[in-house]
N, CA, C and O of each residue as an XYZ file, in Angstrom:
824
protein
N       2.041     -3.724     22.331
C       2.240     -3.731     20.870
C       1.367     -4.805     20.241
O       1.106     -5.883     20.776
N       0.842     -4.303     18.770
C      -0.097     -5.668     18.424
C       0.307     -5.487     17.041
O       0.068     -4.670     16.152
N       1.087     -6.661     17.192
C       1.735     -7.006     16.207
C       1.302     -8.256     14.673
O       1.713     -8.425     13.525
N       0.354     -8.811     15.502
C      -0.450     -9.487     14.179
C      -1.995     -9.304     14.597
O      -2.433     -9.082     15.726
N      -2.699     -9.454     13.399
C      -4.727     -9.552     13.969
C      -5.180    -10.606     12.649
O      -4.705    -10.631     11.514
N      -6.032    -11.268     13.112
C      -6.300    -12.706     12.542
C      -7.593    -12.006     12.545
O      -7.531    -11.026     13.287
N      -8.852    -12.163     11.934
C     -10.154    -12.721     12.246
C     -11.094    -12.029     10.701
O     -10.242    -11.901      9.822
N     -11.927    -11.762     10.382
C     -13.149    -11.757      9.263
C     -13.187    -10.302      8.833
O     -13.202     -9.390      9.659
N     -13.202    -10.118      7.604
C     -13.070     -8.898      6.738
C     -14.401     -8.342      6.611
O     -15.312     -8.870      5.974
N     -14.471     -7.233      7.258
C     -16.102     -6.964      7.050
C     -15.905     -6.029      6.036
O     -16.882     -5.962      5.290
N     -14.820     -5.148      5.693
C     -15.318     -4.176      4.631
C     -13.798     -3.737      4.089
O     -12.747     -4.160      4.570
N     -13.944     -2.594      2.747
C     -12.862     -2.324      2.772
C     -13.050     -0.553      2.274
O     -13.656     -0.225      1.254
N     -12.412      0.407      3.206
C     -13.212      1.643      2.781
C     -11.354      2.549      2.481
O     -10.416      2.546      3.278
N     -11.399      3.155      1.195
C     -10.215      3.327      0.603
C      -9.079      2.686      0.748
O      -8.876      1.762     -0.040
N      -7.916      3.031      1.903
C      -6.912      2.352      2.138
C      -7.034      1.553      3.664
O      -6.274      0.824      4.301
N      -8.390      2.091      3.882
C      -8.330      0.906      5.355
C      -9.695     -0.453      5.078
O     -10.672     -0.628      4.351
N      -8.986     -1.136      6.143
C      -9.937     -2.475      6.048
C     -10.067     -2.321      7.360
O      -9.241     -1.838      8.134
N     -11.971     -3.081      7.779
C     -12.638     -3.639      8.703
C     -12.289     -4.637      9.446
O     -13.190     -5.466      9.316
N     -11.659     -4.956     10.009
C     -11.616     -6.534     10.457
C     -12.227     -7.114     11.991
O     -11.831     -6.852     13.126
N     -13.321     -7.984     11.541
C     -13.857     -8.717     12.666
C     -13.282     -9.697     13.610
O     -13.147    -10.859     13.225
N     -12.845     -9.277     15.085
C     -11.878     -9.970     15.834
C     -12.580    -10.132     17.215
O     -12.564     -9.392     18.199
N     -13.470    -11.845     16.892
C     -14.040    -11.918     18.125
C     -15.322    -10.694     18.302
O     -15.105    -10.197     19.407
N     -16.184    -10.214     17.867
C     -16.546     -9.068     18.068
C     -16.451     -7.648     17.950
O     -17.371     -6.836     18.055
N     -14.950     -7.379     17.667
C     -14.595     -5.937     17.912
C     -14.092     -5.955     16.779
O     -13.241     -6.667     16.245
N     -14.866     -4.861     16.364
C     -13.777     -3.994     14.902
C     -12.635     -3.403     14.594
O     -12.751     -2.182     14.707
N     -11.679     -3.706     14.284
C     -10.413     -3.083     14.076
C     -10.343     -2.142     12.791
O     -11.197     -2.425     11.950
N      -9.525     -1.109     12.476
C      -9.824     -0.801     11.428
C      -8.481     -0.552     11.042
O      -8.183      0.475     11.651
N      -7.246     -1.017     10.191
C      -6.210     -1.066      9.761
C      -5.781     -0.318      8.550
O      -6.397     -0.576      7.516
N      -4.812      0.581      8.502
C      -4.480      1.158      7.256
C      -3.488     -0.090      6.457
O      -2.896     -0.916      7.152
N      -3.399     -0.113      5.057
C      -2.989     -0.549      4.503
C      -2.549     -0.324      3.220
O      -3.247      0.372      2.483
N      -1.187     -0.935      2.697
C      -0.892     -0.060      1.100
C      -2.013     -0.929      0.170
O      -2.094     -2.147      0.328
N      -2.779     -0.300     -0.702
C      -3.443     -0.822     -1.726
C      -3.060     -2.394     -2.371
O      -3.807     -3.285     -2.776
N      -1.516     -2.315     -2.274
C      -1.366     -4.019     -3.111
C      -1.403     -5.075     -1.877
O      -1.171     -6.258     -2.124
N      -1.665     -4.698     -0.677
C      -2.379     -5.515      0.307
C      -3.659     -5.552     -0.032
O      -4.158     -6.675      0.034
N      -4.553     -4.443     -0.472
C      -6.049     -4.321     -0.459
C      -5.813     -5.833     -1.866
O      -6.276     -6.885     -1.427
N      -5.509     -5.902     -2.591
C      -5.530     -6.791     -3.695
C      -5.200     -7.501     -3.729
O      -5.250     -8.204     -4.738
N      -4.540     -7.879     -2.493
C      -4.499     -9.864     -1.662
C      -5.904    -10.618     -0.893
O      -6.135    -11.822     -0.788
N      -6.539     -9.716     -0.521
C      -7.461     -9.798      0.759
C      -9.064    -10.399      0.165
O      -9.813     -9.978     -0.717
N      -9.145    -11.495      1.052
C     -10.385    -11.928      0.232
C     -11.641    -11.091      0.197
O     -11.695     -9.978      0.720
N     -12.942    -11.825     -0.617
C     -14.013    -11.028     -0.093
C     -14.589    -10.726      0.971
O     -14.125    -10.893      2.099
N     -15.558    -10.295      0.715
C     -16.125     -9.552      2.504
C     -16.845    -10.892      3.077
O     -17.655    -11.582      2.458
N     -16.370    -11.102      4.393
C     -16.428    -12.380      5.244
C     -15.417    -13.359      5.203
O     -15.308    -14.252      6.043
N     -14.688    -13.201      4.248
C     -13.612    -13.997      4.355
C     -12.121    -14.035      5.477
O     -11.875    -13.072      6.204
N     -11.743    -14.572      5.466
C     -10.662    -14.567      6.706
C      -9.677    -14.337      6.226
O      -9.262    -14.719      5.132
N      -8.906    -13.315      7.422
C      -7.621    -12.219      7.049
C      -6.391    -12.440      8.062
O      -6.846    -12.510      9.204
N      -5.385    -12.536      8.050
C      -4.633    -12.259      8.508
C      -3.180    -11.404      8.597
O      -2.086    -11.791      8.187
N      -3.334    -10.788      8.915
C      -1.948     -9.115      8.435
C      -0.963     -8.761     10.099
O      -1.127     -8.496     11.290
N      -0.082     -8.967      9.218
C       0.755     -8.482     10.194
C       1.125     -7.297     10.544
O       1.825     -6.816      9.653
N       0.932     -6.317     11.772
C       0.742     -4.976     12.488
C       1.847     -4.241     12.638
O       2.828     -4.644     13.263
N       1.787     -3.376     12.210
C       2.514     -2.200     13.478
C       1.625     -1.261     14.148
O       0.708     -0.772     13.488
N       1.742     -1.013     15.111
C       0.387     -0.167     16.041
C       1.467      1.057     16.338
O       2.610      0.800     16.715
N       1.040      2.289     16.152
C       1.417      3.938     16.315
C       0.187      4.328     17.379
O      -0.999      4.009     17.300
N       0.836      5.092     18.361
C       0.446      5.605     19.333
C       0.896      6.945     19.625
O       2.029      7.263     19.985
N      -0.319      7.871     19.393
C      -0.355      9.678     19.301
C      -1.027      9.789     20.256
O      -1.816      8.941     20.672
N      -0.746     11.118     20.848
C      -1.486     11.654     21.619
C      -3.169     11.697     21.322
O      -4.026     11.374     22.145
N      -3.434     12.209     19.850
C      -4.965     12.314     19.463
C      -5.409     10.648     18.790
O      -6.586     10.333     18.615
N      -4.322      9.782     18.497
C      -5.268      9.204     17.645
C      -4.364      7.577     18.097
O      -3.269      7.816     18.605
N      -4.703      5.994     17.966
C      -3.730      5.087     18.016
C      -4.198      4.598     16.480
O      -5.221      5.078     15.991
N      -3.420      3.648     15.772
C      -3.708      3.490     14.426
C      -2.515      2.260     14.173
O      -1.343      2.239     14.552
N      -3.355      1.174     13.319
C      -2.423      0.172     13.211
C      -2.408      0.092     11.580
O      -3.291      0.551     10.855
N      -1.491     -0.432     11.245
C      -1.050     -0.579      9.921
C      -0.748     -1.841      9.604
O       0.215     -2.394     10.135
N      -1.582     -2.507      8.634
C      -1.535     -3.766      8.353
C      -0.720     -4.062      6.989
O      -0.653     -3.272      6.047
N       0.016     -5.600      7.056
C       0.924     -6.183      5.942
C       1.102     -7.643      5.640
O       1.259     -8.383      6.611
N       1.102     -8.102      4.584
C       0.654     -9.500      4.163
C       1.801    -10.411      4.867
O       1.643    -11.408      5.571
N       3.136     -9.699      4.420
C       3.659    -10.667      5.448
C       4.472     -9.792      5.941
O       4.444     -8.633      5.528
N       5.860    -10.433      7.495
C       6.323     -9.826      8.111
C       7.626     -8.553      7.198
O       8.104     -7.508      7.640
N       7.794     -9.090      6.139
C       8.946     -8.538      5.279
C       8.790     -7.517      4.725
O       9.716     -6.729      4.532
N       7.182     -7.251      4.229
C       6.757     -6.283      3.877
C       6.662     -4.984      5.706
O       6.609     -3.785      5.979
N       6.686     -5.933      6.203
C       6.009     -4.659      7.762
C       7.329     -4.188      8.380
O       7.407     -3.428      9.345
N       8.500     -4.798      7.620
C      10.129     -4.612      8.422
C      10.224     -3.353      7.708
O      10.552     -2.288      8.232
N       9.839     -3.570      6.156
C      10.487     -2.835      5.158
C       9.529     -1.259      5.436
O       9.993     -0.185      5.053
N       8.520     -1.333      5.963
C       7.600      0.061      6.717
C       8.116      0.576      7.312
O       8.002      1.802      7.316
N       9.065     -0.147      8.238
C       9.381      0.467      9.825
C      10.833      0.576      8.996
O      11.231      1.661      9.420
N      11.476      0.280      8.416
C      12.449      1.131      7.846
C      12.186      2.600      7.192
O      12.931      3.565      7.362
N      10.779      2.596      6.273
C      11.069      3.729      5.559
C      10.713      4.855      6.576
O      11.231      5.945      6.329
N       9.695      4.752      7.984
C       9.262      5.413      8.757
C      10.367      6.195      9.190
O      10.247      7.410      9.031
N      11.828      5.604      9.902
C      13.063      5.755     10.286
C      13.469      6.786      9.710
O      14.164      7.578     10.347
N      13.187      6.999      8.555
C      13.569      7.752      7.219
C      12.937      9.544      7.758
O      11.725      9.760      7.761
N      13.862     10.559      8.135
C      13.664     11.977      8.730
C      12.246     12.270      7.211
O      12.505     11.952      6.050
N      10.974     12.855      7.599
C      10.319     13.378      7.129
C       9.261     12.501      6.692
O       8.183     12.998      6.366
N       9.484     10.976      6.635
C       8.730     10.291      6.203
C       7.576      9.310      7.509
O       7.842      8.296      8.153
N       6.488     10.032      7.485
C       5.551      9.160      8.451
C       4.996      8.362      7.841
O       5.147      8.138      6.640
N       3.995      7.611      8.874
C       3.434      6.095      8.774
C       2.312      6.037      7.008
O       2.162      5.159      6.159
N       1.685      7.659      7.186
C       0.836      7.840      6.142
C       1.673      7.887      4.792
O       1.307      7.598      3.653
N       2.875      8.327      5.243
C       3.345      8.678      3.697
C       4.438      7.414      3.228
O       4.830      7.234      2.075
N       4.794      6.646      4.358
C       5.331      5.249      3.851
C       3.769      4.674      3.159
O       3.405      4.823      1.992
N       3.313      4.258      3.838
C       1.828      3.785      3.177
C       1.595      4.063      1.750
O       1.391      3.166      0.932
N       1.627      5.273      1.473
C       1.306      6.330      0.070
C       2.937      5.563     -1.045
O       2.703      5.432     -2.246
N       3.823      5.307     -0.738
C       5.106      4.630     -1.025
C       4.729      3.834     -1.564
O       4.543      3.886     -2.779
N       4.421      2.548     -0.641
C       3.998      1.298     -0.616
C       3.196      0.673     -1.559
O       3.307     -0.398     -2.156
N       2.026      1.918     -1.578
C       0.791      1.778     -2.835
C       1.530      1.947     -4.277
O       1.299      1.228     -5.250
N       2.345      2.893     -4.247
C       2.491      3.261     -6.154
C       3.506      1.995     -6.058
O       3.452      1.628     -7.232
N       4.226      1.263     -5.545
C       5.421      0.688     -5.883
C       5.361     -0.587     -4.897
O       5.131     -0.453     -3.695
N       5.644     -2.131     -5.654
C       6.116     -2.974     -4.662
C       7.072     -2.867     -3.981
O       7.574     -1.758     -4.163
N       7.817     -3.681     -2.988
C       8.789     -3.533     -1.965
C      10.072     -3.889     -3.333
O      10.763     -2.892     -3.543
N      10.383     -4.916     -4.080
C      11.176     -4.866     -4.755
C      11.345     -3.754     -5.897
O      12.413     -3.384     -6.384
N      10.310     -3.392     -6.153
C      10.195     -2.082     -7.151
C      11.031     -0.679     -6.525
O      11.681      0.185     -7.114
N      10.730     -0.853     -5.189
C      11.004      0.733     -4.547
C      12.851      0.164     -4.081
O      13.866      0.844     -4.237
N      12.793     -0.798     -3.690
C      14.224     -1.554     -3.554
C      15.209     -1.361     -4.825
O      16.187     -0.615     -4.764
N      14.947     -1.923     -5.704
C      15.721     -1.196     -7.087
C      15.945      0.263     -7.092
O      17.111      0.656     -7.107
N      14.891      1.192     -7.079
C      15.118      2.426     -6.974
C      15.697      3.202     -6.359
O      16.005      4.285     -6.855
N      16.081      2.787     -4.804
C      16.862      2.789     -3.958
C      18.510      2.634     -4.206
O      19.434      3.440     -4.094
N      18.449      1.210     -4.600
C      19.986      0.555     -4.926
C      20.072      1.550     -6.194
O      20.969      2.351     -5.936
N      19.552      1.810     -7.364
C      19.956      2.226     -8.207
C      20.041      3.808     -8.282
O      20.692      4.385     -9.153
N      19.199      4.568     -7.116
C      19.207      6.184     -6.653
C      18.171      6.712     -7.632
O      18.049      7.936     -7.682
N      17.353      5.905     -8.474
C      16.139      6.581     -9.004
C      15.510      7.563     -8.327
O      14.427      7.517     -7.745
N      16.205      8.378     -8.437
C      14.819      9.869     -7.763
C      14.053     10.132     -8.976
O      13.090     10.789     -8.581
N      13.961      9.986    -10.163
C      12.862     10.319    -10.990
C      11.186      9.327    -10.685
O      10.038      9.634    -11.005
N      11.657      8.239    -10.036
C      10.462      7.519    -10.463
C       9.682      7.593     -9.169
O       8.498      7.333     -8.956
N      10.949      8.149     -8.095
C      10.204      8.194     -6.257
C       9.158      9.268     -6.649
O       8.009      9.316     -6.212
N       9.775     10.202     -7.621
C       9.120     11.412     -7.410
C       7.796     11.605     -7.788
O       7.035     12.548     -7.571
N       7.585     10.133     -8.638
C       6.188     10.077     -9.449
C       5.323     10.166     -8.020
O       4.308     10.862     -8.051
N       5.555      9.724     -7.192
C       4.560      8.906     -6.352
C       4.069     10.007     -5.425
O       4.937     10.698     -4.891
N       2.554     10.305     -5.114
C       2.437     11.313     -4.305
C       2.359     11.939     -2.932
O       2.136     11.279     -1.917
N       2.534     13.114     -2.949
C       3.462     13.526     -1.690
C       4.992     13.429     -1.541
O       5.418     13.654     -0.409
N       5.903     13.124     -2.520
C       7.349     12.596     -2.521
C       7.768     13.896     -3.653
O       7.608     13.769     -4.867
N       8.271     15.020     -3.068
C       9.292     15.695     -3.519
C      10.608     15.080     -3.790
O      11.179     14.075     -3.368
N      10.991     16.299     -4.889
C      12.930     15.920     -4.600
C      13.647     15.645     -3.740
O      14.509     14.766     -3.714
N      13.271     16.565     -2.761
C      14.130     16.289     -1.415
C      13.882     15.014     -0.658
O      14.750     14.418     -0.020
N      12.544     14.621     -0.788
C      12.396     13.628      0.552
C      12.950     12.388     -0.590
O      13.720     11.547     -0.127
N      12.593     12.292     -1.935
C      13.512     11.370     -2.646
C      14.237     10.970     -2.527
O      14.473      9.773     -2.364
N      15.090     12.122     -2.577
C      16.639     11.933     -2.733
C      17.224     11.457     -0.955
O      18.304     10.898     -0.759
N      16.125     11.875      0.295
C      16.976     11.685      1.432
C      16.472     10.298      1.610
O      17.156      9.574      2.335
N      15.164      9.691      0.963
C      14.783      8.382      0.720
C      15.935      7.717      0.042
O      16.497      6.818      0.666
N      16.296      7.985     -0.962
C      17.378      6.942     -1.430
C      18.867      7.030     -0.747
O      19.586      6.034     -0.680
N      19.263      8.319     -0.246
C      20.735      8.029      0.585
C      20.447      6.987      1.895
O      21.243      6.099      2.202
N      19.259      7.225      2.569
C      19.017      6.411      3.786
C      18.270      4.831      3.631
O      18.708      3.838      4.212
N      17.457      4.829      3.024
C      17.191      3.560      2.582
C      18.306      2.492      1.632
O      18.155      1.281      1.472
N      19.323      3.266      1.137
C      20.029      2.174      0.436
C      20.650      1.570      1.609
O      20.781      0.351      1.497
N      21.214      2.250      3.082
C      22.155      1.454      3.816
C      21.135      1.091      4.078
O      21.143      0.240      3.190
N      19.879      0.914      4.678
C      18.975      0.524      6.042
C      18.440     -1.059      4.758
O      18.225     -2.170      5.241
N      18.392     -0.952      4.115
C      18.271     -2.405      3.181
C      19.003     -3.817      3.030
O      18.658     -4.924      2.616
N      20.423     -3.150      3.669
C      21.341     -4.342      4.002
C      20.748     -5.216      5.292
O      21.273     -6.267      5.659
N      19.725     -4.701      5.845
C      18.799     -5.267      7.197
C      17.761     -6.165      6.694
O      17.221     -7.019      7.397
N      17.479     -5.945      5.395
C      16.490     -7.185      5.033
C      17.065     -8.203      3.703
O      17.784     -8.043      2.717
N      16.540     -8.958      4.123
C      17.283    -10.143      2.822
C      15.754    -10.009      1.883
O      14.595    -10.418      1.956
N      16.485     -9.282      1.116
C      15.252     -8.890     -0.188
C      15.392    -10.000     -1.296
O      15.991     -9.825     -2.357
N      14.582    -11.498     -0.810
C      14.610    -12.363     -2.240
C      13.801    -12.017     -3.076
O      13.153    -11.003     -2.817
N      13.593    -12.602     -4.138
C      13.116    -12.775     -4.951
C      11.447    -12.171     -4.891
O      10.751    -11.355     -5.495
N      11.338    -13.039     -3.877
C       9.407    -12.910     -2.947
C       9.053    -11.862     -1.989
O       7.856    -11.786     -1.714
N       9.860    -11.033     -1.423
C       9.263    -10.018     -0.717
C       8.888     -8.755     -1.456
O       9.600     -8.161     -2.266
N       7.799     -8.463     -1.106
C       6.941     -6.855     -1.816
C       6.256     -7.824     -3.035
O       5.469     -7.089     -3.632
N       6.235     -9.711     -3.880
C       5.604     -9.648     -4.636
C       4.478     -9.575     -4.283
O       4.321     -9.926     -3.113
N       3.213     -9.125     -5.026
C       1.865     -9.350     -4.635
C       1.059     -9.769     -6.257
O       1.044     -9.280     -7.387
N       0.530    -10.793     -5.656
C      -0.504    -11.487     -6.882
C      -1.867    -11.066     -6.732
O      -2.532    -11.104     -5.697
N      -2.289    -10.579     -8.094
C      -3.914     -9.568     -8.259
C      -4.337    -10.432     -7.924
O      -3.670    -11.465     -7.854
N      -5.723    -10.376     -7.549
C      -6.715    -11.011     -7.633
C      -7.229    -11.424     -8.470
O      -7.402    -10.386     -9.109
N      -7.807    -12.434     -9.244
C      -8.549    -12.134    -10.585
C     -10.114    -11.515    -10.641
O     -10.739    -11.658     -9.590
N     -10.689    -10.968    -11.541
C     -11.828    -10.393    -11.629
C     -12.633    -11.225    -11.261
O     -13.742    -10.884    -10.851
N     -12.163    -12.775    -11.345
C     -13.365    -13.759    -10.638
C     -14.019    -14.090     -9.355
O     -15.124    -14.382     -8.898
N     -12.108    -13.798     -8.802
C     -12.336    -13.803     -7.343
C     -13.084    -12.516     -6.593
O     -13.022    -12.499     -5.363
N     -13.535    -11.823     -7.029
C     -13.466     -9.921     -6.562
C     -14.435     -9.557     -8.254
O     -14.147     -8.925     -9.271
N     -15.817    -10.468     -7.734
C     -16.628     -9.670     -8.194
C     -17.760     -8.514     -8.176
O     -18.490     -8.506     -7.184
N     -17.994     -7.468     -9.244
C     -18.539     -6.672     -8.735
C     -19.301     -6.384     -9.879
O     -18.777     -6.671    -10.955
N     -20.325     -5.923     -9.886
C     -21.716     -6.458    -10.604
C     -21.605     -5.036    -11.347
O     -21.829     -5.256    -12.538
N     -21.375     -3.789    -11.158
C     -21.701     -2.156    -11.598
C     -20.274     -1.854    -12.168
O     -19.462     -1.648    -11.265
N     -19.826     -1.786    -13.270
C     -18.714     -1.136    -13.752
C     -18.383     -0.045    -13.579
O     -17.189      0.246    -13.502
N     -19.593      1.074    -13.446
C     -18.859      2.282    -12.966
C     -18.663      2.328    -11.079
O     -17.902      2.903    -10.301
N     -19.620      1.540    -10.979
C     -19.082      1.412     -9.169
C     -17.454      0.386     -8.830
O     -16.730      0.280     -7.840
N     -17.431     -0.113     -9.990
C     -15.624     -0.462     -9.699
C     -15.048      0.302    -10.232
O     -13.853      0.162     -9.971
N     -15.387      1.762    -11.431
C     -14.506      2.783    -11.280
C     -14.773      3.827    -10.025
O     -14.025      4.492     -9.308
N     -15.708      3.710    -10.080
C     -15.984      5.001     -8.512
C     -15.275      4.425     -7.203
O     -14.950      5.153     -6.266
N     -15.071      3.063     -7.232
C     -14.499      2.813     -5.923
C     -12.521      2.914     -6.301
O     -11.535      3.316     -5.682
N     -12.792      2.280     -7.669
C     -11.027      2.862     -7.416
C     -10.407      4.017     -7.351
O      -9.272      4.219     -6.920
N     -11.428      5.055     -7.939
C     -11.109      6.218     -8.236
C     -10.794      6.776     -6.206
O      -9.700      7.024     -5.698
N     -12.076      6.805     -5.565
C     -11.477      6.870     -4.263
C     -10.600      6.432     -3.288
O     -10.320      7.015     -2.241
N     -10.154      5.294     -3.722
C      -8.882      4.683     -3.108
C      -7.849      5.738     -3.906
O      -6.723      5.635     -3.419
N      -7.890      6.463     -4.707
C      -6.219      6.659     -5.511
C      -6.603      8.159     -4.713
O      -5.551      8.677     -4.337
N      -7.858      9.026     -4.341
C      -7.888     10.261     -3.724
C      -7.367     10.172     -2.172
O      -6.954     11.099     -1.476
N      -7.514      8.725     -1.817
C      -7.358      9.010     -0.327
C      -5.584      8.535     -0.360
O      -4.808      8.682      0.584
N      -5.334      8.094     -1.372
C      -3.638      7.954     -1.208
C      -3.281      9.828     -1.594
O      -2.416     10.287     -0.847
N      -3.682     10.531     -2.317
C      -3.447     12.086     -2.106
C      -3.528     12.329     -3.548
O      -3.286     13.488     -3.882
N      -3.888     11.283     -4.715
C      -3.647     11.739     -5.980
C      -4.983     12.661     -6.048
O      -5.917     12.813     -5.260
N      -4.688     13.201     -7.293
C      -5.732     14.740     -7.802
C      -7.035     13.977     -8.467
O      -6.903     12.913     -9.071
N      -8.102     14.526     -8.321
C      -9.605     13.982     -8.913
C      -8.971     13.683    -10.196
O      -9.289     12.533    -10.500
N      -8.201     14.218    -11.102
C      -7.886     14.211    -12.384
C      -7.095     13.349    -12.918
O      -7.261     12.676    -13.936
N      -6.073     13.397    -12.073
C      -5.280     12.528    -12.030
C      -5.775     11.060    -12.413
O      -5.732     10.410    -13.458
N      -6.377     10.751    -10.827
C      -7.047      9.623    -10.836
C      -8.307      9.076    -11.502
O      -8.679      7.911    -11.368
N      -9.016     10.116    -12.321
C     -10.175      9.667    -13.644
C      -9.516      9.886    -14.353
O     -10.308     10.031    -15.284
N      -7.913     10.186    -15.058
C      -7.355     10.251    -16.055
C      -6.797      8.418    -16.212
O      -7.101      7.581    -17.062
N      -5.841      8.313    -14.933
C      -5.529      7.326    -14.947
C      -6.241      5.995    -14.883
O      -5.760      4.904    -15.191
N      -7.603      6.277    -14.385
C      -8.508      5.028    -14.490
C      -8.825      4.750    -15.421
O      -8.852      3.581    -15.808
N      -9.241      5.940    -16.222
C      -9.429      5.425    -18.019
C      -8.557      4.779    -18.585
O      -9.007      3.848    -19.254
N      -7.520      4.888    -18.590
C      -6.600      4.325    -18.795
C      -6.511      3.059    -19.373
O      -6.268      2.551    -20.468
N      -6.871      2.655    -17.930
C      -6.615      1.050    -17.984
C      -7.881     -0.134    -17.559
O      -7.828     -1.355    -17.702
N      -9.007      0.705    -16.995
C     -10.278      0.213    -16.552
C     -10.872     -0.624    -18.063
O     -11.046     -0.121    -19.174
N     -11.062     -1.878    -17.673
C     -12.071     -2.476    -18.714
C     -13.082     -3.629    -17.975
O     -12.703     -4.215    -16.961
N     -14.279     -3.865    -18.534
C     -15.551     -4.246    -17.574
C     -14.946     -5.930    -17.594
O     -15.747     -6.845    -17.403
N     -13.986     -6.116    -17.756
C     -12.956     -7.577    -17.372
C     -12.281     -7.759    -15.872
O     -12.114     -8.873    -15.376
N     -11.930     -6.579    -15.241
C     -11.436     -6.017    -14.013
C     -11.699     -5.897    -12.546
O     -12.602     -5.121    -12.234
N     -11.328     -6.270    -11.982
C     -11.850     -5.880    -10.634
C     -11.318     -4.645    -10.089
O     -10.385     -3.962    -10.510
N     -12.089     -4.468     -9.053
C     -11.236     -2.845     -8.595
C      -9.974     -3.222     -8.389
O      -9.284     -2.595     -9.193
N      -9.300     -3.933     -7.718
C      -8.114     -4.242     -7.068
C      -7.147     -3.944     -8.418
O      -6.423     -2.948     -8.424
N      -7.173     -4.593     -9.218
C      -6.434     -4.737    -10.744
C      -6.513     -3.151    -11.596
O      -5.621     -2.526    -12.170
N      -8.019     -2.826    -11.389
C      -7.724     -1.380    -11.961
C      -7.086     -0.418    -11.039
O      -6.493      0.542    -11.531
N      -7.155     -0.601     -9.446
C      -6.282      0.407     -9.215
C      -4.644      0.098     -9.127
O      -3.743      0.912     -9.331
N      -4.522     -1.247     -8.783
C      -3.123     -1.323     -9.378
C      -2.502     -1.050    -11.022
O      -1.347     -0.630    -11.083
N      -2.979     -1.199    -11.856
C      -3.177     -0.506    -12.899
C      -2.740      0.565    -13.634
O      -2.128      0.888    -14.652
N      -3.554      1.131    -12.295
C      -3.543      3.027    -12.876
C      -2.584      3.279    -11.853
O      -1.911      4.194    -12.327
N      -2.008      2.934    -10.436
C      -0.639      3.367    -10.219
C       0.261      2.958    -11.009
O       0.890      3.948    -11.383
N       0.659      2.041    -11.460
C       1.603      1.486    -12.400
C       1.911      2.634    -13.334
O       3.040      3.100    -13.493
N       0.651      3.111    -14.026
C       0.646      3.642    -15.138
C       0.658      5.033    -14.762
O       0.954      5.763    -15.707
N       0.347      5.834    -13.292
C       1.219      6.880    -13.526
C       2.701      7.209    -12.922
O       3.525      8.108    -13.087
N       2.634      6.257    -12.296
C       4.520      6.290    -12.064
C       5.149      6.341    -13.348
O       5.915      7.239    -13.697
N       4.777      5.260    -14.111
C       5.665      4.979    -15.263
C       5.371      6.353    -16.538
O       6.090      6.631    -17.498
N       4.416      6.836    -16.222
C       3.953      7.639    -17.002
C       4.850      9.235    -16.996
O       4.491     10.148    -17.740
């Protein structure tokens, strides 16, 4: 099991990141409001793992801290819900965001998020409200702080909409969707990280 990976960010290509470890490339899936913790390229990373092992494929899934990677391996637990589609969760909604929704049985707002029917909603909120008494949800777990446009600069405005726009296709949203929602909220003040958190915000809530 490999449960944490330390070492240099070489890239970040939709929802997965590069990471340089000693030589060898790792390549980690991750929910987007991780992508918008993570420094620039060369900078040093550290995420805490869960590693899945398939017959065709092994694949690790990276998380800023351990609370966020408990709260994965809970929703996984969850009948119908795999590693890709906790991930897809993770992105439209912080851990306290999706935690409220849970405690409170919001199936309207699960449902925003894509790939999440009624059904898997609704069996998301009967099973996740008990499996939550397993984590002590303060105040600080699931927050994540943007980056600012200073830290995460990028010189081409439409290449920080073209790159967010493909991060929101490879979470499963529609071409339309996601150039609807980038307009939205994209202004040449922004970094990608901020506009695509942004434009999930804004179509959940939407």
């Amino acid at each position: 099991m490999i449960g944490r990976i330390q070492g240099e960010l070489l890239g970040k290509y939709g929802n997965t990141v590069l990471i340089d470890v000693r030589g060898i490339g790792y390549e980690v899936d991750a929910p987007l409001s991780v992508l918008c913790e993570l420094p620039g390229k060369g900078g040093g990373v550290t995420l805490y793992t869960h590693f899945v092992v398939r017959e065709d494929a092994q694949q690790l899934y990276g998380f800023m801290s351990l609370q966020d990677r408990d709260f994965f391996r809970l929703l996984i637990k969850v009948n119908g819900v795999g590693p890709k589609m906790a991930v897809t969760i993770m992105s439209g909604m912080s851990v306290l965001e999706l935690a409220d929704c849970f405690m409170r049985e919001d199936v309207t707002q699960l449902v925003k998020l894509p790939g999440v029917g009624k059904k898997t909603a609704e069996r998301l909120v009967i099973e996740m409200k008990d499996k939550l008494k397993q984590l002590s949800l303060s105040g600080s777990i699931g927050e994540q702080d943007l980056l600012s446009a200073e830290q995460q600069p990028l010189n081409d405005y439409k290449a920080r909409q073209s790159e967010a726009e493909a991060a929101l296709l490879a979470l499963g949203y529609k071409p339309a969707e996601a150039k609807k929602a980038i307009a939205a909220v994209a202004s040449e003040g922004l970094s990608v990280e901020q506009i695509i958190r942004d434009a999930l915000k804004g179509m959940v809530k939407g």
